[in-house]
Amino acid sequence: MFDGPEPIYLQIAEHLRRQVLDGTLQPGDHVMSTTQYATTYRINPATAAKAFGLLVDEGVLYKQRGLGMYVSEGARDLLRERRRAAFFTDRLDAVLDEARTLGIGQDELIDHVRKRSAQ
């Protein structure tokens, strides 16, 4: 499952973020423990703990002492807002710069977006 080029803990964190974004994990849902995660995916428990710690720092998960990790209220909105901002700055701006280099005008871009949105 975790075979991408980035460190496994980042892949785990991204996997959990996607589950929150797509609604698989809802606010208040219990997330499997680091030990369960490590056993299920055959990884070092410290790797899973590092991913969970990252998500706690981001406000996506919270820890209840003695009970485990849970999805934070508002985690989906938080992730969406961060991803929306990154979408515009990291992706769309680069596409617009490339379009400008290729001589693709605003009207042509808007027409293409409208056609794709209608599909």
mmCIF file of N, CA, C and O in Angstrom, residues 6 11 16 23 29 31 33 77 99 110:
data_model
loop_
_atom_site.group_PDB
_atom_site.id
_atom_site.type_symbol
_atom_site.label_atom_id
_atom_site.label_comp_id
_atom_site.label_asym_id
_atom_site.label_seq_id
_atom_site.Cartn_x
_atom_site.Cartn_y
_atom_site.Cartn_z
ATOM 1 N N GLU A 6 7.852 9.061 -1.324
ATOM 2 C CA GLU A 6 7.992 9.835 -0.104
ATOM 3 C C GLU A 6 8.030 8.901 1.107
ATOM 4 O O GLU A 6 7.631 7.748 1.021
ATOM 5 N N GLN A 11 3.095 9.142 3.646
ATOM 6 C CA GLN A 11 2.087 8.417 2.872
ATOM 7 C C GLN A 11 0.910 8.019 3.761
ATOM 8 O O GLN A 11 -0.248 8.101 3.345
ATOM 9 N N LEU A 16 -4.743 9.017 5.421
ATOM 10 C CA LEU A 16 -5.758 9.390 6.405
ATOM 11 C C LEU A 16 -6.423 10.718 6.055
ATOM 12 O O LEU A 16 -7.635 10.876 6.220
ATOM 13 N N GLY A 23 -14.840 11.537 3.254
ATOM 14 C CA GLY A 23 -15.930 11.188 4.151
ATOM 15 C C GLY A 23 -15.866 9.785 4.717
ATOM 16 O O GLY A 23 -16.728 9.395 5.500
ATOM 17 N N ASP A 29 -14.793 9.864 14.638
ATOM 18 C CA ASP A 29 -14.460 8.464 14.345
ATOM 19 C C ASP A 29 -13.129 8.090 14.975
ATOM 20 O O ASP A 29 -12.171 8.864 14.965
ATOM 21 N N VAL A 31 -9.691 6.201 15.021
ATOM 22 C CA VAL A 31 -8.700 5.762 14.041
ATOM 23 C C VAL A 31 -7.932 4.620 14.684
ATOM 24 O O VAL A 31 -7.621 4.674 15.874
ATOM 25 N N SER A 33 -5.256 2.163 16.180
ATOM 26 C CA SER A 33 -4.067 2.518 16.951
ATOM 27 C C SER A 33 -2.800 2.355 16.119
ATOM 28 O O SER A 33 -2.809 1.691 15.073
ATOM 29 N N ASP A 77 -13.205 20.401 6.828
ATOM 30 C CA ASP A 77 -13.180 21.796 6.381
ATOM 31 C C ASP A 77 -11.759 22.356 6.425
ATOM 32 O O ASP A 77 -11.347 23.081 5.525
ATOM 33 N N ALA A 99 0.225 28.254 -19.773
ATOM 34 C CA ALA A 99 -0.714 28.704 -20.810
ATOM 35 C C ALA A 99 -0.237 30.019 -21.421
ATOM 36 O O ALA A 99 -0.276 30.186 -22.644
ATOM 37 N N ILE A 110 -11.052 29.637 -20.381
ATOM 38 C CA ILE A 110 -12.393 29.610 -19.798
ATOM 39 C C ILE A 110 -13.308 28.681 -20.587
ATOM 40 O O ILE A 110 -14.067 27.896 -20.004
#
